[in-house]
mmCIF file of C-alpha atoms and ligand atoms in Angstrom:
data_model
loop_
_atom_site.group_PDB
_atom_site.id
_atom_site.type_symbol
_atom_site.label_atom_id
_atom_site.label_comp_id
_atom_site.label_asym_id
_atom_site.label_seq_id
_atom_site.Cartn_x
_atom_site.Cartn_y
_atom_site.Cartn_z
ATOM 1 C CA UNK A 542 30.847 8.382 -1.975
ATOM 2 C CA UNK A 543 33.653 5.983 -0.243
ATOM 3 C CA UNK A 544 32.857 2.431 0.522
ATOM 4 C CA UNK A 545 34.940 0.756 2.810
ATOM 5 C CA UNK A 546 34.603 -3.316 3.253
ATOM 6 C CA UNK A 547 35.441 -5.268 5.754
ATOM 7 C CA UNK A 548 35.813 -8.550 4.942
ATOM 8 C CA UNK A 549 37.762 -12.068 5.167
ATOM 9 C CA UNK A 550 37.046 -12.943 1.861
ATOM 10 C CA UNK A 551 37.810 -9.616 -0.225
ATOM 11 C CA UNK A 552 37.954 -11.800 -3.229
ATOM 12 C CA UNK A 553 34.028 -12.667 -3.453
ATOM 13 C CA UNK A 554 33.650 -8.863 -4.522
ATOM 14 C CA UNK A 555 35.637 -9.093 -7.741
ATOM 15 C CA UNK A 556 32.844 -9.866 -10.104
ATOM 16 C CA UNK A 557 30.545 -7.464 -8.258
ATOM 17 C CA UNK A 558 33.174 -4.480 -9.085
ATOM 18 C CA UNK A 559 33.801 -5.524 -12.310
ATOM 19 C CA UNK A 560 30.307 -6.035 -14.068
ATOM 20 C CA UNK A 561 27.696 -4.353 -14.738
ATOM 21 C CA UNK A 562 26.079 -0.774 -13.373
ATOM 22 C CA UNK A 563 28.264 -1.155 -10.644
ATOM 23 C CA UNK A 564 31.347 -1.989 -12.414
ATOM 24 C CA UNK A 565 30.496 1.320 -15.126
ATOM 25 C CA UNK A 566 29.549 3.209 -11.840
ATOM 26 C CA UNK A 567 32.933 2.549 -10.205
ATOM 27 C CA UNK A 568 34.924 3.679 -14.044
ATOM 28 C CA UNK A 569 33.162 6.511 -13.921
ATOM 29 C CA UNK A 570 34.103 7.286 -10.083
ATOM 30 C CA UNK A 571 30.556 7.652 -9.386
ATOM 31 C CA UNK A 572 32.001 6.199 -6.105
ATOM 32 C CA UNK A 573 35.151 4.748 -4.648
ATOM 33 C CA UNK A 574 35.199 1.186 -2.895
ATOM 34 C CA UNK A 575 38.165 -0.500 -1.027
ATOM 35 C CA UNK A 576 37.937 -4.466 0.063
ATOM 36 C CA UNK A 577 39.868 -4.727 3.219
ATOM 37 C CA UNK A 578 41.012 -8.591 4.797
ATOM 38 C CA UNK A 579 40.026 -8.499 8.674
ATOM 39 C CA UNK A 580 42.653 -10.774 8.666
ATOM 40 C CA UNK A 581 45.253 -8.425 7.851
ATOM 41 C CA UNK A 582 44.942 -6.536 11.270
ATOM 42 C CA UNK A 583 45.581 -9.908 13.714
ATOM 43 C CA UNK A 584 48.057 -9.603 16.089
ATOM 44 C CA UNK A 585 49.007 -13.230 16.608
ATOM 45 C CA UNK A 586 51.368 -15.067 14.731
ATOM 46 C CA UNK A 587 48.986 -17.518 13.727
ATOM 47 C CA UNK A 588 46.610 -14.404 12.417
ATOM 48 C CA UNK A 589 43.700 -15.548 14.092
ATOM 49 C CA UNK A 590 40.699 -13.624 14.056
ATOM 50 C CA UNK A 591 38.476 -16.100 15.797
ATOM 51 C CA UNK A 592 37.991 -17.927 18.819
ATOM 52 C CA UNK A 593 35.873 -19.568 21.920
ATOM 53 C CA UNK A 594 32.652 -17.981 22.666
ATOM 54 C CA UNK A 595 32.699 -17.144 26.241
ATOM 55 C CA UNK A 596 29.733 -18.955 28.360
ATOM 56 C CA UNK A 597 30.391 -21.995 25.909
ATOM 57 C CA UNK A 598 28.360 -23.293 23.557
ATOM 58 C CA UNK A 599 29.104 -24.291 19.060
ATOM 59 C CA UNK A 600 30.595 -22.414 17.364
ATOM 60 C CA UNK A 601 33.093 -19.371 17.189
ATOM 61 C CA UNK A 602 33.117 -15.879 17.206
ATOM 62 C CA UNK A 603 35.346 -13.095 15.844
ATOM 63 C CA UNK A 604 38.024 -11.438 17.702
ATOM 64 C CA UNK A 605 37.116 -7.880 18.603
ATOM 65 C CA UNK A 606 40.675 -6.086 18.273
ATOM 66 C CA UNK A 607 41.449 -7.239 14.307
ATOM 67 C CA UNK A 608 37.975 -5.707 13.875
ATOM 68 C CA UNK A 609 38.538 -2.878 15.726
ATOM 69 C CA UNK A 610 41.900 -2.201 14.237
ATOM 70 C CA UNK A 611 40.908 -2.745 10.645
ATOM 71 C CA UNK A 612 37.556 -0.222 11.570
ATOM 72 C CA UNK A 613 40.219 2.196 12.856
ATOM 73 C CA UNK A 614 42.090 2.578 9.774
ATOM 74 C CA UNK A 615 39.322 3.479 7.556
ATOM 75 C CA UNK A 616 37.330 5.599 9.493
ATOM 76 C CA UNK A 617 36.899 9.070 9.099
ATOM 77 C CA UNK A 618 35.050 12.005 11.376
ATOM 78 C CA UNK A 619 31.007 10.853 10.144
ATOM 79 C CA UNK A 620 31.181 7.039 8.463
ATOM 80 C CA UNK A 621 28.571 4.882 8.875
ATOM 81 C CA UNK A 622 29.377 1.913 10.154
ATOM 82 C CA UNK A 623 27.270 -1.113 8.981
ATOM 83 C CA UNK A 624 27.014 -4.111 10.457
ATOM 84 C CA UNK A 625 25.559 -6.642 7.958
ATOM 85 C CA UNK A 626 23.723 -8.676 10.810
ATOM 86 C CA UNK A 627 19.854 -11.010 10.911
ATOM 87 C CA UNK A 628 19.541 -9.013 13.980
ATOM 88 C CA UNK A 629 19.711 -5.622 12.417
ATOM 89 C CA UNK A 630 16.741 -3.407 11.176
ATOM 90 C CA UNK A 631 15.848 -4.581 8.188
ATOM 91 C CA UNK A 632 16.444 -3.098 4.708
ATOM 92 C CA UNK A 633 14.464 -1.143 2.632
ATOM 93 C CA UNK A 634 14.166 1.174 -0.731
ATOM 94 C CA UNK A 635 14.146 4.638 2.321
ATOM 95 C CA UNK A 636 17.566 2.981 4.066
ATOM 96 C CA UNK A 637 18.982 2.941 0.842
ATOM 97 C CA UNK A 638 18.238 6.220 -0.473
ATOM 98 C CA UNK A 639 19.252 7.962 3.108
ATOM 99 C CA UNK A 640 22.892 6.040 3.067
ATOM 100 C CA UNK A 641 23.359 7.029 -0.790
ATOM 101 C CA UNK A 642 23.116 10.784 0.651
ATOM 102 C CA UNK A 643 26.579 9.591 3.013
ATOM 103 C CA UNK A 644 30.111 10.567 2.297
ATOM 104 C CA UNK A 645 31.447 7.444 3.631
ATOM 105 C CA UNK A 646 29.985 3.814 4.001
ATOM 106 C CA UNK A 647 32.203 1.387 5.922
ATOM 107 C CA UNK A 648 30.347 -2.139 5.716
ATOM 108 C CA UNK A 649 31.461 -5.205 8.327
ATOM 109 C CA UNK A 650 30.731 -8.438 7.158
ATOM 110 C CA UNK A 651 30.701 -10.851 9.819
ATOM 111 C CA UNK A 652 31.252 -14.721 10.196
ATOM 112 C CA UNK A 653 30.803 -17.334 12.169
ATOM 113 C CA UNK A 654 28.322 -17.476 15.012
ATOM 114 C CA UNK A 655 28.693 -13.623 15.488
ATOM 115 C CA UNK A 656 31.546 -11.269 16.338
ATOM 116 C CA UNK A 657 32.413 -9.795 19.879
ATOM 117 C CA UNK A 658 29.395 -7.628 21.310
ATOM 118 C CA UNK A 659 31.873 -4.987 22.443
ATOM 119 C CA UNK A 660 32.046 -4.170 18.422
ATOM 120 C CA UNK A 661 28.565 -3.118 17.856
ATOM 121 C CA UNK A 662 28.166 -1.945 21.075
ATOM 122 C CA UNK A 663 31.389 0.909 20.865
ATOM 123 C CA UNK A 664 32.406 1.230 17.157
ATOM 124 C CA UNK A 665 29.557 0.162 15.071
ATOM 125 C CA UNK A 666 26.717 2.724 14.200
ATOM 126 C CA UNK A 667 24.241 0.592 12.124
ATOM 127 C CA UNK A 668 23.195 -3.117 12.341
ATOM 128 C CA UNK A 669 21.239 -3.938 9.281
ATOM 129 C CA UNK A 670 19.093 -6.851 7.802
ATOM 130 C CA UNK A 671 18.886 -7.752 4.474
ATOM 131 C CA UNK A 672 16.176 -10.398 5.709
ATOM 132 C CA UNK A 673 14.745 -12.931 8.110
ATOM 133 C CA UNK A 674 16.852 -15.524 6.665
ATOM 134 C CA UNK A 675 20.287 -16.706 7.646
ATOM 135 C CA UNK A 676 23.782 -16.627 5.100
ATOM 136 C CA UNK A 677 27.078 -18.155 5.838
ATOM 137 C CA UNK A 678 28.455 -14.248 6.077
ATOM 138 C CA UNK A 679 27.834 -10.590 5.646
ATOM 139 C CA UNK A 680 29.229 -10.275 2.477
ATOM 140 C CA UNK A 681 26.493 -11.172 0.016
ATOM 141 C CA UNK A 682 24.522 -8.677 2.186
ATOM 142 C CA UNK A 683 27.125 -6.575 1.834
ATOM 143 C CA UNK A 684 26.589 -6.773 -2.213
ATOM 144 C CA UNK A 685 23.038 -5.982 -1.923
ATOM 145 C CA UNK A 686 23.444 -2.892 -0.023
ATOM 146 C CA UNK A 687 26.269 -1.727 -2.204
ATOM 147 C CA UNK A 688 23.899 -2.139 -5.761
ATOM 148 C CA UNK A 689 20.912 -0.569 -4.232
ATOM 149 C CA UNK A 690 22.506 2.219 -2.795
ATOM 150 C CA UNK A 691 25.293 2.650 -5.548
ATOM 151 C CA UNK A 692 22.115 2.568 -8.612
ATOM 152 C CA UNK A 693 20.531 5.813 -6.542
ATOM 153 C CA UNK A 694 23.692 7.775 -6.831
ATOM 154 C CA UNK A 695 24.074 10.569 -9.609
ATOM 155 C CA UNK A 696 25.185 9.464 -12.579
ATOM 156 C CA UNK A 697 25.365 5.768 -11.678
ATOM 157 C CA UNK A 698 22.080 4.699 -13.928
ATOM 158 C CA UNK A 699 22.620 5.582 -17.793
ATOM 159 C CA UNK A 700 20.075 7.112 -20.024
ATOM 160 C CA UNK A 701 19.066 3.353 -20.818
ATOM 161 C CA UNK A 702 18.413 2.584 -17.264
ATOM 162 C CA UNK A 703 15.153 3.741 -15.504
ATOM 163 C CA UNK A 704 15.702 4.984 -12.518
ATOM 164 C CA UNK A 705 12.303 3.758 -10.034
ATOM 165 C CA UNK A 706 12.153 6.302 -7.257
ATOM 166 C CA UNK A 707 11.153 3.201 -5.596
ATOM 167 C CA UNK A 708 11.737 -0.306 -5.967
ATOM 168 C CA UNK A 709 8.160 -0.126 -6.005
ATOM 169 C CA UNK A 710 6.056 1.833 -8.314
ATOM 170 C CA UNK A 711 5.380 4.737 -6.044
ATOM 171 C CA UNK A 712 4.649 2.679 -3.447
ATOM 172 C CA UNK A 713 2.814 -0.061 -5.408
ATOM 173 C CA UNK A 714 4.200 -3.118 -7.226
ATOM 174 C CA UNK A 715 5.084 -2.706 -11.034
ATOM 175 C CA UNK A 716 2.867 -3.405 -13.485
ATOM 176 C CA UNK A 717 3.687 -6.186 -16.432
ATOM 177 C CA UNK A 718 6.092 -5.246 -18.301
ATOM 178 C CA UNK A 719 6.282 -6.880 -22.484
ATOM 179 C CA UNK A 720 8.730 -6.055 -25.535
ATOM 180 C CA UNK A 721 8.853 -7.539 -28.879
ATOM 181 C CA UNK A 722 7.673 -9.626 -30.563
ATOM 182 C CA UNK A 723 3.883 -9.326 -30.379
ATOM 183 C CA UNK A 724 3.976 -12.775 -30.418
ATOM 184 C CA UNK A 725 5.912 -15.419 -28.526
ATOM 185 C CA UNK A 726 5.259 -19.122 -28.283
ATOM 186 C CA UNK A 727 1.183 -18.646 -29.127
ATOM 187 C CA UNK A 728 1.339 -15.830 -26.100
ATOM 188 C CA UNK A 729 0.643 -12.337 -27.366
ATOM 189 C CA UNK A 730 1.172 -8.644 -26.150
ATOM 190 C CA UNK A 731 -2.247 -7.046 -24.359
ATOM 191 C CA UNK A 732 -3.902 -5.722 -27.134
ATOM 192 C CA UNK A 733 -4.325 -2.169 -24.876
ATOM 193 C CA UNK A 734 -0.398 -1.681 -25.439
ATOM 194 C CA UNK A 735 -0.110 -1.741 -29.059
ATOM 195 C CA UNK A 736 -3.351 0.414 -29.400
ATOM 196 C CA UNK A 737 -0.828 3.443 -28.616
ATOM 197 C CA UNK A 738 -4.091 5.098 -26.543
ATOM 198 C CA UNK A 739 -1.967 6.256 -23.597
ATOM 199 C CA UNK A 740 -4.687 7.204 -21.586
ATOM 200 C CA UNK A 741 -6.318 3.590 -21.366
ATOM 201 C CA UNK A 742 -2.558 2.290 -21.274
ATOM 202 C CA UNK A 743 -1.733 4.318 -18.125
ATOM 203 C CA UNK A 744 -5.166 3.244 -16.809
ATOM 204 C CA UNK A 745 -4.520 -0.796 -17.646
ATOM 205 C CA UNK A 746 -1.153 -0.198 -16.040
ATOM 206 C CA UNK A 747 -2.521 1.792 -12.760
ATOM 207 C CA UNK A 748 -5.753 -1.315 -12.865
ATOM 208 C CA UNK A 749 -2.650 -4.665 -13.447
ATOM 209 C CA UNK A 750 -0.548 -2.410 -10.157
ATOM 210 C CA UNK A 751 -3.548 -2.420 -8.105
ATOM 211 C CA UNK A 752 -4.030 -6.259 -8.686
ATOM 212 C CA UNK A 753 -0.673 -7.264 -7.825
ATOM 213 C CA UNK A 754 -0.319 -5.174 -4.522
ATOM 214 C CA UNK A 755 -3.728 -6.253 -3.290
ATOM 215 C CA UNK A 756 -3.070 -10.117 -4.363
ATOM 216 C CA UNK A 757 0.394 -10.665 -3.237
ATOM 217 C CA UNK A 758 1.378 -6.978 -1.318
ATOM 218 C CA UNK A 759 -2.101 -6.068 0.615
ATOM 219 C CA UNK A 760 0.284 -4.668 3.435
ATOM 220 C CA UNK A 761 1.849 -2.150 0.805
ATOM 221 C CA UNK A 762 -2.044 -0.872 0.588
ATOM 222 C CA UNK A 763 -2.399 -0.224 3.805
ATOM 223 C CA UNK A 764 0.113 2.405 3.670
ATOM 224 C CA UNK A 765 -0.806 4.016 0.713
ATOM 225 C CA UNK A 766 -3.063 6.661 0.108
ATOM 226 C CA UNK A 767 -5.347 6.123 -3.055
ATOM 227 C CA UNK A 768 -6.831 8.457 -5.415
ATOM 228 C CA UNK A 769 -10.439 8.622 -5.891
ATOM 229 C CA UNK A 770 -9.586 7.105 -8.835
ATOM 230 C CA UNK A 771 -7.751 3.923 -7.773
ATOM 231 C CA UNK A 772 -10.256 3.605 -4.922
ATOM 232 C CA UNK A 773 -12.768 2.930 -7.810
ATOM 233 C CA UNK A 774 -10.274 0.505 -9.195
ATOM 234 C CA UNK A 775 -9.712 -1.461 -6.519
ATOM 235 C CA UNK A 776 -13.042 -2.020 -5.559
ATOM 236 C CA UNK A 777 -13.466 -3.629 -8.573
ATOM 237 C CA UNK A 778 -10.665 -5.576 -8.439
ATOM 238 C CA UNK A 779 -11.397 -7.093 -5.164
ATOM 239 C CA UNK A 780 -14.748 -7.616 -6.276
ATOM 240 C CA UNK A 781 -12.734 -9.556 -9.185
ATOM 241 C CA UNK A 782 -10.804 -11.295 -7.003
ATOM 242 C CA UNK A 783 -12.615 -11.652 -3.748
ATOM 243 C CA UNK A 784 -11.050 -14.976 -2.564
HETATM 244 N N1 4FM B 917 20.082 -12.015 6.824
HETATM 245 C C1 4FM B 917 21.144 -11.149 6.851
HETATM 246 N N2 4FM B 917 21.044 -9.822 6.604
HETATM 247 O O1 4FM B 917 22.267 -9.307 6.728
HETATM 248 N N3 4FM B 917 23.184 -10.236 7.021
HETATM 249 C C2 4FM B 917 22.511 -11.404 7.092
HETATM 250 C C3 4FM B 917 23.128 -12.685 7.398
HETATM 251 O O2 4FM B 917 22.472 -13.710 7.427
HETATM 252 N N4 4FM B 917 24.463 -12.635 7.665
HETATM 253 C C4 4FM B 917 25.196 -13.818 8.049
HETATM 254 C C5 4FM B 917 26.143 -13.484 9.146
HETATM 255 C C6 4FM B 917 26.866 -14.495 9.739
HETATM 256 C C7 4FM B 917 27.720 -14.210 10.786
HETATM 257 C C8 4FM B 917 27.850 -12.904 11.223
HETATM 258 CL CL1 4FM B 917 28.920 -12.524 12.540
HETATM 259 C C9 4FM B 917 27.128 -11.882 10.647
HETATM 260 C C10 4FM B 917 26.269 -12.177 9.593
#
């Protein structure tokens, strides 16, 4: 996989590229990534980028031609191109693991009060949400995209990495997880995991997922489709918890 970003501010991506999974991801070409300045493609001598929103009103917005030029140069015959935008559909674990199936990812990180509608209208393919919040640009977006998509691709995650099908634990929240010591602070371990009695581990684990969806995830319920099993659980649990 190629990732393409555009960007005025290629340098906030060093430490991204250079840690980490990602960082061991990119040394081992699991994929290929190239920071591109927006600015480099302005026309004027002044290399402005920005300017006046028609219709008035605060702010500015981004010149459509050194985005369309700097688009132009990296594209190739089927690249996504992502606007990182609060206006886009937001993200999610089954975005991430359809774009790590692309060839090519080209990701346009905006500024300002927008860029010119002409862009996403003609050029760009996908406008995407990282959530209903508001940053000063698209490139921290940009960074979460890149790590959840670049973790699903082959070889990225080593053998000491787990690799969650999901971000949630197929389709529930995680249970707790604990590591040594037994004892930390006066706080100790759940008995039930050093008993080494897998079969009442896996069913603590499957009981402690159940209570954390239906306490702080109920909507992830909704969607999923129980076993007999879990049913049972969760009825007790919410007669547990019944708020
Ligand atoms: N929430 C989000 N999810 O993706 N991106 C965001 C976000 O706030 N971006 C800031 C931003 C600012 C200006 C422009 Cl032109 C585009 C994006």
């Amino acid at each position: 996989m190629r990732i393409d970003i555009l960007t005025l501010f290629p340098e906030m991506f060093n430490s991204v590229f250079s840690e980490s999974i990602i960082g061991r991801a990119l040394k081992n070409n699991i994929f290929t990534v190239n920071c591109i300045n927006i600015r480099d493609f302005s026309e004027d001598k002044h290399k402005r980028v920005d300017d006046y929103p028609y219709g008035g009103g605060p702010g500015m917005v981004l010149k459509p031609e050194p985005v369309f030029k700097a688009i132009q140069n990296v594209r190739k015959e089927n690249s996504r191109i992502i606007f990182l935008t609060p206006k886009g559909k937001v993200y999610n674990q089954k975005i991430a693991k359809e774009l790590s199936k692309e060839e090519h990812l080209v990701l346009l990180c905006g500024h300002y009060e927008g860029i010119d509608n002409r862009i996403i209208e003609n050029y760009v393919t996908d406008e995407i949400s990282i959530g209903d919040y508001v940053l000063t640009g698209g490139e921290i977006s940009a960074m979460v995209l890149i790590d959840s998509v670049v973790r699903l691709l082959p070889g990225a995650l080593g053998k000491k990495e787990s690799y969650m099908e999901e971000s949630h634990y197929n389709g529930l929240l995680e249970y707790p997880q604990y590591t040594r010591p037994r004892e930390f602070n006066g706080h100790k371990v759940p008995d039930v995991l050093l008993s080494g009695n897998h079969k009442e581990i896996e069913k603590w684990r499957i009981y402690q997922s159940l209570k954390y969806t239906y306490l702080r995830r109920p909507d992830l319920l909704e969607k999923k489709e129980l076993t007999k099993e879990e049913e049972e659980i969760l009825s007790k649990i919410k007669l547990n918890f019944s708020n």
